[in-house]
PDB file of C-alpha atoms in Angstrom:
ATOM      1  CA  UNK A   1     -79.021  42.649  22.855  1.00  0.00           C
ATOM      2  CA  UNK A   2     -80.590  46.118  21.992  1.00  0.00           C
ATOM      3  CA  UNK A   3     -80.337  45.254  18.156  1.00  0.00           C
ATOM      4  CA  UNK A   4     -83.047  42.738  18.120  1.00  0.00           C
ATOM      5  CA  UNK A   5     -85.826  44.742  19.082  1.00  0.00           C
ATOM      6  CA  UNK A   6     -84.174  47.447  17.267  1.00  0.00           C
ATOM      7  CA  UNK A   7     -84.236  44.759  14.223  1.00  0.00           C
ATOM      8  CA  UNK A   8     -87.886  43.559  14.582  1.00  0.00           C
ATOM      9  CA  UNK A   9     -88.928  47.567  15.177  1.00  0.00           C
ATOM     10  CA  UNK A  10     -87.277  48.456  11.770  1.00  0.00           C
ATOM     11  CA  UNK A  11     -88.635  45.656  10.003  1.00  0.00           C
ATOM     12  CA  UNK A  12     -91.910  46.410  10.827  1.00  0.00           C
ATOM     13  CA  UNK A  13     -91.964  49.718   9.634  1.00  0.00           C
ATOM     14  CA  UNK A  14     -89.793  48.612   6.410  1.00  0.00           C
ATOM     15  CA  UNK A  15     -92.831  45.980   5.640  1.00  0.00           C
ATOM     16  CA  UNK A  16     -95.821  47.913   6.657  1.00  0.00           C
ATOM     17  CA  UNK A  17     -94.516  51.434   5.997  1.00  0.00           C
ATOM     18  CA  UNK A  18     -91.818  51.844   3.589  1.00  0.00           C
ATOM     19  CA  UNK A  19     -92.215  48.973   1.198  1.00  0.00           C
ATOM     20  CA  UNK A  20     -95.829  51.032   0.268  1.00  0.00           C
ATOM     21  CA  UNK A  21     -94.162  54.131  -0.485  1.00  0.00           C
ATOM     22  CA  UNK A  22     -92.717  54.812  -3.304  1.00  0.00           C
ATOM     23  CA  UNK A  23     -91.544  58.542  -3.325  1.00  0.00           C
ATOM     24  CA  UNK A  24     -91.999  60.386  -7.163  1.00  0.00           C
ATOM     25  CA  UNK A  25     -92.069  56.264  -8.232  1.00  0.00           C
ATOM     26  CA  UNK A  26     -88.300  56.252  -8.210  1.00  0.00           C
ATOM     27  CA  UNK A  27     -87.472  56.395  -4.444  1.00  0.00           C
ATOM     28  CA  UNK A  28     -87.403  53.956  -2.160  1.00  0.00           C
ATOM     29  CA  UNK A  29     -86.489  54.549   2.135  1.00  0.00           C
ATOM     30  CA  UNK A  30     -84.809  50.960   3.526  1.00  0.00           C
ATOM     31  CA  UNK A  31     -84.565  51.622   7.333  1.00  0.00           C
ATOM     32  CA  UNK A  32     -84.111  48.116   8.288  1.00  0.00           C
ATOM     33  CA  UNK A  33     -80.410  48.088   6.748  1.00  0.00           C
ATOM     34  CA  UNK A  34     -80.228  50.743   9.549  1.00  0.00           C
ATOM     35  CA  UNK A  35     -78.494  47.384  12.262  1.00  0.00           C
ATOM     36  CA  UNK A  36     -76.266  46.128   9.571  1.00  0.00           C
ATOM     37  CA  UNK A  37     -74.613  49.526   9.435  1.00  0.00           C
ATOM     38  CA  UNK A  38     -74.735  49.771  13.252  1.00  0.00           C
ATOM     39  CA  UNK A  39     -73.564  46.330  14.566  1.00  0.00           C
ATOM     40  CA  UNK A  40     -70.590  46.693  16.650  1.00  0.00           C
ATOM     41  CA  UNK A  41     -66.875  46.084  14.260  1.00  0.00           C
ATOM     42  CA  UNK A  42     -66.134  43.527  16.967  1.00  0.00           C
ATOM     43  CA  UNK A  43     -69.152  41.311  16.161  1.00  0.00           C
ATOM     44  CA  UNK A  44     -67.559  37.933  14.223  1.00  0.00           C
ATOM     45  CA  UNK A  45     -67.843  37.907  10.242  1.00  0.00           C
ATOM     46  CA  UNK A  46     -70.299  34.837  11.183  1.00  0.00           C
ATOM     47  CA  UNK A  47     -72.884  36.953  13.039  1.00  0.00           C
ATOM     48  CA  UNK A  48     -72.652  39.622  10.911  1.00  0.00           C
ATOM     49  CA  UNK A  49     -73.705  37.521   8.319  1.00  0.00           C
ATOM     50  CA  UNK A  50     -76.276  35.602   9.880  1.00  0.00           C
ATOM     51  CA  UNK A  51     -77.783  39.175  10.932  1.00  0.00           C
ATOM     52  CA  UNK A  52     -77.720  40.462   7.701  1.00  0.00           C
ATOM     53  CA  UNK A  53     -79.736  37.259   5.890  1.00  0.00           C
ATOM     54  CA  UNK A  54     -82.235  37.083   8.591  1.00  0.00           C
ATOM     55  CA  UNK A  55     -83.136  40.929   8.195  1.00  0.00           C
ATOM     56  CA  UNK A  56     -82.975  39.969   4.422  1.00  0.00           C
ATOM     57  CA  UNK A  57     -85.260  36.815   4.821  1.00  0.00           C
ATOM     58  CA  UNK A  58     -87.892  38.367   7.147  1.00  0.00           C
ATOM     59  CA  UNK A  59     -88.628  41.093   5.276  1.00  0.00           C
ATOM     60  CA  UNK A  60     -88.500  39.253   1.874  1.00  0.00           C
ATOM     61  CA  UNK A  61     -91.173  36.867   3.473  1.00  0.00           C
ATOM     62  CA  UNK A  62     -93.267  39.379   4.156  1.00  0.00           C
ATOM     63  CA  UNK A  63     -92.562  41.780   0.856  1.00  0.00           C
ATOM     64  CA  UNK A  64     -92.649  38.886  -1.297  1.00  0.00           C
ATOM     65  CA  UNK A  65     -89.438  39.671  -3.009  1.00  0.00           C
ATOM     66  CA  UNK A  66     -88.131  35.647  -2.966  1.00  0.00           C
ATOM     67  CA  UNK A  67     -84.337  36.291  -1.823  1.00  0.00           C
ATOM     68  CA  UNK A  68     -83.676  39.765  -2.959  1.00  0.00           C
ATOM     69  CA  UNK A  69     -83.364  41.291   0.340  1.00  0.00           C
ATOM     70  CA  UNK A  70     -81.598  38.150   2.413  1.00  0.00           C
ATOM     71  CA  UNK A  71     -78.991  38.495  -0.821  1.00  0.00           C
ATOM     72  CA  UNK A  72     -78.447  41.766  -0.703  1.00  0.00           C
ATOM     73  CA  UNK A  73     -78.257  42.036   3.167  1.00  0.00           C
ATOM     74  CA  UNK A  74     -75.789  39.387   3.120  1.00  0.00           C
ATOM     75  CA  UNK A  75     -73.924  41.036   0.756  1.00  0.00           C
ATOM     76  CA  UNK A  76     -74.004  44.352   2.106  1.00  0.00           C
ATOM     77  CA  UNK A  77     -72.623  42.596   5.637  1.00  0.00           C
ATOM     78  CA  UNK A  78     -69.835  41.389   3.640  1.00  0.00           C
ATOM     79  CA  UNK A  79     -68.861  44.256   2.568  1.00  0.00           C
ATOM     80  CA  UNK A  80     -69.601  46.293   6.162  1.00  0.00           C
ATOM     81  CA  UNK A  81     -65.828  46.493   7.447  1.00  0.00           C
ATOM     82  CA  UNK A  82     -64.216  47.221   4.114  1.00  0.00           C
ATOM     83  CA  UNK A  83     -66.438  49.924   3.562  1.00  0.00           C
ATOM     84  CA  UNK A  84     -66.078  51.707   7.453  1.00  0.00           C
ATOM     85  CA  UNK A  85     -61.803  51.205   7.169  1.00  0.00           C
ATOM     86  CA  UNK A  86     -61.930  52.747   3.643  1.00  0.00           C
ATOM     87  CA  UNK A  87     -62.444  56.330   6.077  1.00  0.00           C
ATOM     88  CA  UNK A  88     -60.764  55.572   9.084  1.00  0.00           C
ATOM     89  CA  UNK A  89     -57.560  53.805  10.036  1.00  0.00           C
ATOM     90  CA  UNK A  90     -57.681  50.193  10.756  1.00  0.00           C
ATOM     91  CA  UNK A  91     -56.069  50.248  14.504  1.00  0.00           C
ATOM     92  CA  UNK A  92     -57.037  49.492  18.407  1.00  0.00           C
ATOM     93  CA  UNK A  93     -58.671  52.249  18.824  1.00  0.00           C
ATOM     94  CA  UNK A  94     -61.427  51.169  15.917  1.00  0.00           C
ATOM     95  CA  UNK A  95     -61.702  47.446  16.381  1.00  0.00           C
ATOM     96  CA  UNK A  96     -64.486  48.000  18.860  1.00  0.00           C
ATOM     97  CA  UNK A  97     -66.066  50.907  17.520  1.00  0.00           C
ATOM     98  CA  UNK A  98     -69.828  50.414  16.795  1.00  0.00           C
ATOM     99  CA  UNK A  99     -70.694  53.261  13.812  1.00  0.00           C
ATOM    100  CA  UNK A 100     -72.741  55.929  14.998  1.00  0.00           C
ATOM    101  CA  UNK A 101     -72.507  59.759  14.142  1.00  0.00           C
ATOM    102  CA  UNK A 102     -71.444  60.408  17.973  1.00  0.00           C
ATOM    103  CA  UNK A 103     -68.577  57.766  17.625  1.00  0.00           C
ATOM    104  CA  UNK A 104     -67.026  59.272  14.067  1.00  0.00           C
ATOM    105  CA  UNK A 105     -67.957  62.609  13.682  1.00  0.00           C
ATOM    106  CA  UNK A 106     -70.425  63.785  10.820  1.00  0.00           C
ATOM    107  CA  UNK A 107     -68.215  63.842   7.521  1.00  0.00           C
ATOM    108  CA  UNK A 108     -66.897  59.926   8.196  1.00  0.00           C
ATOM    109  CA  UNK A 109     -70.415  58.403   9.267  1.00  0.00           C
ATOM    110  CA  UNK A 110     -71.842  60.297   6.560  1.00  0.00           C
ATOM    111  CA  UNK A 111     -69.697  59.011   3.539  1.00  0.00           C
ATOM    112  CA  UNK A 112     -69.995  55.330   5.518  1.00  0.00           C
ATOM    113  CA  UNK A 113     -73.580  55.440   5.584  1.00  0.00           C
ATOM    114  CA  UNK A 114     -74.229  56.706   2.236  1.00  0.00           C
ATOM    115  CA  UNK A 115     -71.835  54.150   0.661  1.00  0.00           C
ATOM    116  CA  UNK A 116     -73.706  51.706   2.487  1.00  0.00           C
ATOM    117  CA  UNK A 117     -76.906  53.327   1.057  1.00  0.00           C
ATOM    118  CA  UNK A 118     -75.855  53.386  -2.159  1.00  0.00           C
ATOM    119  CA  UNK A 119     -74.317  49.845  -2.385  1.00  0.00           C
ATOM    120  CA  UNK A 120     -77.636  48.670  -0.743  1.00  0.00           C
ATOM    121  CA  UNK A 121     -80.323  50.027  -3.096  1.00  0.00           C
ATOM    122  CA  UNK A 122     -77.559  49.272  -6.071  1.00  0.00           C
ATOM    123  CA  UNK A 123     -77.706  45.532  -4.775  1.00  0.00           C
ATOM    124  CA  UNK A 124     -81.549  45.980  -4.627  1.00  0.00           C
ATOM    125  CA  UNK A 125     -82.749  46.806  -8.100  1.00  0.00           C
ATOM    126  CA  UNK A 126     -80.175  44.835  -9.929  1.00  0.00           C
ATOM    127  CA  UNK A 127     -80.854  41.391  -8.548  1.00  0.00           C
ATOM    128  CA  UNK A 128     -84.775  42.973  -8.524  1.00  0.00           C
ATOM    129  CA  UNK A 129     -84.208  43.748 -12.535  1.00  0.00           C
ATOM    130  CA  UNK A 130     -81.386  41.298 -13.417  1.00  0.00           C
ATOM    131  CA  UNK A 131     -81.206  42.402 -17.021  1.00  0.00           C
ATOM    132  CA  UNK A 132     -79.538  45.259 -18.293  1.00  0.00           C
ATOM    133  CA  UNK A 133     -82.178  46.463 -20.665  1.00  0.00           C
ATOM    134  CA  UNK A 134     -83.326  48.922 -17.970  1.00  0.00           C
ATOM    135  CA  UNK A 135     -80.052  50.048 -16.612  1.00  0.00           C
ATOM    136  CA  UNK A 136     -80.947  53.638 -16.857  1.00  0.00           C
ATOM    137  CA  UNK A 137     -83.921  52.792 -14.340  1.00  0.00           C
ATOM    138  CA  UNK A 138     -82.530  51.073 -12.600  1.00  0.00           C
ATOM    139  CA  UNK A 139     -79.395  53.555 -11.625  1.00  0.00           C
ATOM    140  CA  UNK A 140     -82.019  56.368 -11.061  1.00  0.00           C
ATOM    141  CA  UNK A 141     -84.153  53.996  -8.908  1.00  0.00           C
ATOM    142  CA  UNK A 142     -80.443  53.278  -6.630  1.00  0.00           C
ATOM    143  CA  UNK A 143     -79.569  56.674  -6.566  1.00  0.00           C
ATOM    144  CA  UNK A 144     -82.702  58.285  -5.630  1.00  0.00           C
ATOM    145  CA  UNK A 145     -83.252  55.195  -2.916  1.00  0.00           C
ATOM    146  CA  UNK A 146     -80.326  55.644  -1.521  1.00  0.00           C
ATOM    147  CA  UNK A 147     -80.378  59.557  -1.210  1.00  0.00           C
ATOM    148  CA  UNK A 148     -83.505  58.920   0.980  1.00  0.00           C
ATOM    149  CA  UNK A 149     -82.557  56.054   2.697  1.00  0.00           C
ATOM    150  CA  UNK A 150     -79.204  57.935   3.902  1.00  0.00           C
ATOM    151  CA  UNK A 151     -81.482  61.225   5.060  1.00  0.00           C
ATOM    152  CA  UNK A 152     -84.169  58.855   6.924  1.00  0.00           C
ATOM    153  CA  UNK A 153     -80.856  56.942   8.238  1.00  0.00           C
ATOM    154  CA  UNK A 154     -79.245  59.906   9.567  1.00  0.00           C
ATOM    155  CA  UNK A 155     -82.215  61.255  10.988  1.00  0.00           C
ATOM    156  CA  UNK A 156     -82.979  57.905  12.599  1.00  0.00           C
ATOM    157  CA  UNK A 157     -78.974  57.404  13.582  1.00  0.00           C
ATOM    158  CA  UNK A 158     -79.503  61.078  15.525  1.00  0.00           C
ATOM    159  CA  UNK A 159     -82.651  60.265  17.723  1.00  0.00           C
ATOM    160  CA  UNK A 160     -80.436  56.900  18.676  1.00  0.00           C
ATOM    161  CA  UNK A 161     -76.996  57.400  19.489  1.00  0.00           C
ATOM    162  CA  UNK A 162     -76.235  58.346  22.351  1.00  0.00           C
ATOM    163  CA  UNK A 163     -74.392  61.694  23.006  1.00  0.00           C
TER     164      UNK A 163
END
């Protein structure tokens, strides 16, 4: 039950603080992806949907991005065990395992989360764009999002985990 007010804490700051920033006009920080990476491996494929479009959703509503966020979000759910057993072993000892830098070390949270990142802000500005004409924008716009979303992730993933 801690990830709902961690959910409605990060969407706030997503909607009032990060969705005005726009770093250099290419970079973008999404914190509130932050409980989709988080929730527990255990947690159904249903809820772990249903988590991700309702983060989507509430911060589209109040970004005014119709859909591009619940999408993405939902996709980005999908994709959540794939990406955490493509850098660990799928076994016993993982089924449970909620990702957190104290529960896989540095070097397999950190290529998790920045997939995650990555696939994210990739999701982002090409349902955003949806044309190809500005492809080169748009993969500058994903990777520089996603650099800062991972660094602002990390930092956020270290004041929460616990030790």
């Amino acid at each position: 039950m801690t990830n709902i007010p961690l959910l409605i804490l990060l969407i706030l700051v997503q909607v009032l603080v990060c969705n005005n920033i726009m770093l250099f006009n290419v970079a973008m920080a999404f914190v509130f992806i932050y409980v989709i990476v988080r929730l527990p491996m255990c947690l159904s494929t249903n809820w772990l949907l249903t988590w991700g479009f309702i983060g989507g959703l509430v911060v589209d509503m109040f970004a005014n991005t119709p859909g591009v966020n619940a999408l993405a979000c939902t996709l980005l759910a999908m994709m959540k065990r794939n990406m955490l057993f493509a850098y660990i072993p799928r076994d016993d000892r993982t089924k449970d395992i909620s990702p957190s830098l104290s529960t896989l070390g540095f070097a397999v949270y950190g290529k998790y989360l920045f997939s995650m990142s990555l696939i994210y802000c990739i999701l982002v500005f090409s349902i955003e764009y949806f044309n190809f004409a500005n492809i080169k924008e748009v993969a500058i716009m994903s990777a520089a999002s996603s650099i800062l979303t991972f660094l602002i992730l990390l930092g956020l993933d270290s004041l929460t985990s616990k030790k």
